[in-house]
Amino acid sequence: MRRKILFVYVLLMGVLFLGIYAGAGQVLPNEIFEYYQKYFIRDTAAQNAVTAIYLNYRVFDTMFEALMLLISIIGIIYFSRHEEGHMDE
């Protein structure tokens, strides 16, 4: 019963966050878009604008997103291997 309640809670939170994210509608301002398009080769020496944005302009965002994904995966694996009431001490 507890797992079903947890599942419903996680599902509702996921729907809530997706609804908020979809409603945000964030669009890159024209000035930033034009700057990236015009100067990415000079600033980063990358031959691809997408690579320049992800690996140079937004390197810390990308690194911390990957770190959060890794921590989440480790947590899921840990909690899925330890059944309720049978924790190793």
mmCIF file of C-alpha atoms in Angstrom:
data_model
loop_
_atom_site.group_PDB
_atom_site.id
_atom_site.type_symbol
_atom_site.label_atom_id
_atom_site.label_comp_id
_atom_site.label_asym_id
_atom_site.label_seq_id
_atom_site.Cartn_x
_atom_site.Cartn_y
_atom_site.Cartn_z
ATOM 1 C CA MET A 1 0.000 0.000 0.000
ATOM 2 C CA ARG A 2 2.838 2.386 0.853
ATOM 3 C CA ARG A 3 4.459 1.890 -2.552
ATOM 4 C CA LYS A 4 1.174 2.677 -4.306
ATOM 5 C CA ILE A 5 0.815 5.930 -2.366
ATOM 6 C CA LEU A 6 4.431 6.825 -3.130
ATOM 7 C CA PHE A 7 3.892 6.035 -6.815
ATOM 8 C CA VAL A 8 0.790 8.244 -6.989
ATOM 9 C CA TYR A 9 2.649 11.058 -5.188
ATOM 10 C CA VAL A 10 5.621 10.884 -7.563
ATOM 11 C CA LEU A 11 3.292 10.740 -10.559
ATOM 12 C CA LEU A 12 1.352 13.808 -9.398
ATOM 13 C CA MET A 13 4.566 15.731 -8.713
ATOM 14 C CA GLY A 14 5.844 14.822 -12.175
ATOM 15 C CA VAL A 15 2.637 16.028 -13.823
ATOM 16 C CA LEU A 16 2.785 19.233 -11.776
ATOM 17 C CA PHE A 17 6.387 19.975 -12.738
ATOM 18 C CA LEU A 18 5.775 19.159 -16.408
ATOM 19 C CA GLY A 19 2.761 21.471 -16.391
ATOM 20 C CA ILE A 20 4.800 24.299 -14.901
ATOM 21 C CA TYR A 21 7.646 23.681 -17.348
ATOM 22 C CA ALA A 22 5.363 23.562 -20.388
ATOM 23 C CA GLY A 23 3.632 26.777 -19.303
ATOM 24 C CA ALA A 24 6.877 28.702 -18.925
ATOM 25 C CA GLY A 25 7.432 29.086 -22.677
ATOM 26 C CA GLN A 26 10.945 30.473 -22.284
ATOM 27 C CA VAL A 27 12.266 31.881 -25.529
ATOM 28 C CA LEU A 28 15.831 32.995 -26.118
ATOM 29 C CA PRO A 29 15.951 36.795 -26.578
ATOM 30 C CA ASN A 30 16.993 37.959 -30.048
ATOM 31 C CA GLU A 31 20.124 39.743 -28.806
ATOM 32 C CA ILE A 32 21.535 36.592 -27.233
ATOM 33 C CA PHE A 33 20.585 34.440 -30.222
ATOM 34 C CA GLU A 34 22.303 36.862 -32.622
ATOM 35 C CA TYR A 35 25.400 37.057 -30.403
ATOM 36 C CA TYR A 36 25.733 33.272 -30.247
ATOM 37 C CA GLN A 37 25.180 32.969 -33.975
ATOM 38 C CA LYS A 38 27.697 35.682 -34.865
ATOM 39 C CA TYR A 39 30.523 35.107 -32.368
ATOM 40 C CA PHE A 40 30.494 31.442 -31.320
ATOM 41 C CA ILE A 41 33.488 30.540 -33.515
ATOM 42 C CA ARG A 42 35.546 33.479 -32.243
ATOM 43 C CA ASP A 43 34.629 32.913 -28.587
ATOM 44 C CA THR A 44 34.903 29.134 -28.403
ATOM 45 C CA ALA A 45 36.728 27.893 -31.531
ATOM 46 C CA ALA A 46 33.968 25.303 -31.928
ATOM 47 C CA GLN A 47 32.773 24.526 -35.432
ATOM 48 C CA ASN A 48 29.207 23.837 -34.316
ATOM 49 C CA ALA A 49 26.964 26.373 -32.551
ATOM 50 C CA VAL A 50 25.206 23.723 -30.453
ATOM 51 C CA THR A 51 28.530 22.381 -29.211
ATOM 52 C CA ALA A 52 29.695 25.913 -28.432
ATOM 53 C CA ILE A 53 26.590 26.630 -26.372
ATOM 54 C CA TYR A 54 26.554 23.365 -24.401
ATOM 55 C CA LEU A 55 30.264 22.857 -23.848
ATOM 56 C CA ASN A 56 31.468 26.436 -23.522
ATOM 57 C CA TYR A 57 28.788 28.992 -22.740
ATOM 58 C CA ARG A 58 26.740 26.686 -20.496
ATOM 59 C CA VAL A 59 29.406 24.274 -19.257
ATOM 60 C CA PHE A 60 28.465 24.582 -15.578
ATOM 61 C CA ASP A 61 24.755 24.028 -16.279
ATOM 62 C CA THR A 62 25.576 20.918 -18.286
ATOM 63 C CA MET A 63 28.003 19.605 -15.657
ATOM 64 C CA PHE A 64 25.588 20.076 -12.749
ATOM 65 C CA GLU A 65 22.671 18.586 -14.708
ATOM 66 C CA ALA A 66 24.780 15.482 -15.338
ATOM 67 C CA LEU A 67 25.762 15.390 -11.655
ATOM 68 C CA MET A 68 22.113 15.585 -10.541
ATOM 69 C CA LEU A 69 21.213 12.786 -12.954
ATOM 70 C CA LEU A 70 24.011 10.626 -11.550
ATOM 71 C CA ILE A 71 22.952 11.268 -7.947
ATOM 72 C CA SER A 72 19.327 10.445 -8.834
ATOM 73 C CA ILE A 73 20.335 7.168 -10.474
ATOM 74 C CA ILE A 74 22.482 6.200 -7.483
ATOM 75 C CA GLY A 75 19.572 6.962 -5.135
ATOM 76 C CA ILE A 76 17.110 4.924 -7.191
ATOM 77 C CA ILE A 77 19.470 1.955 -7.312
ATOM 78 C CA TYR A 78 20.150 2.184 -3.583
ATOM 79 C CA PHE A 79 16.504 2.367 -2.566
ATOM 80 C CA SER A 80 15.378 -0.305 -5.012
ATOM 81 C CA ARG A 81 17.887 -2.828 -3.615
ATOM 82 C CA HIS A 82 16.976 -2.251 0.025
ATOM 83 C CA GLU A 83 13.559 -3.617 0.767
ATOM 84 C CA GLU A 84 11.365 -2.060 3.407
ATOM 85 C CA GLY A 85 12.343 -3.188 6.927
ATOM 86 C CA HIS A 86 15.455 -5.095 5.769
ATOM 87 C CA MET A 87 18.020 -2.287 5.771
ATOM 88 C CA ASP A 88 21.688 -3.232 6.122
ATOM 89 C CA GLU A 89 23.258 -1.606 9.142
#
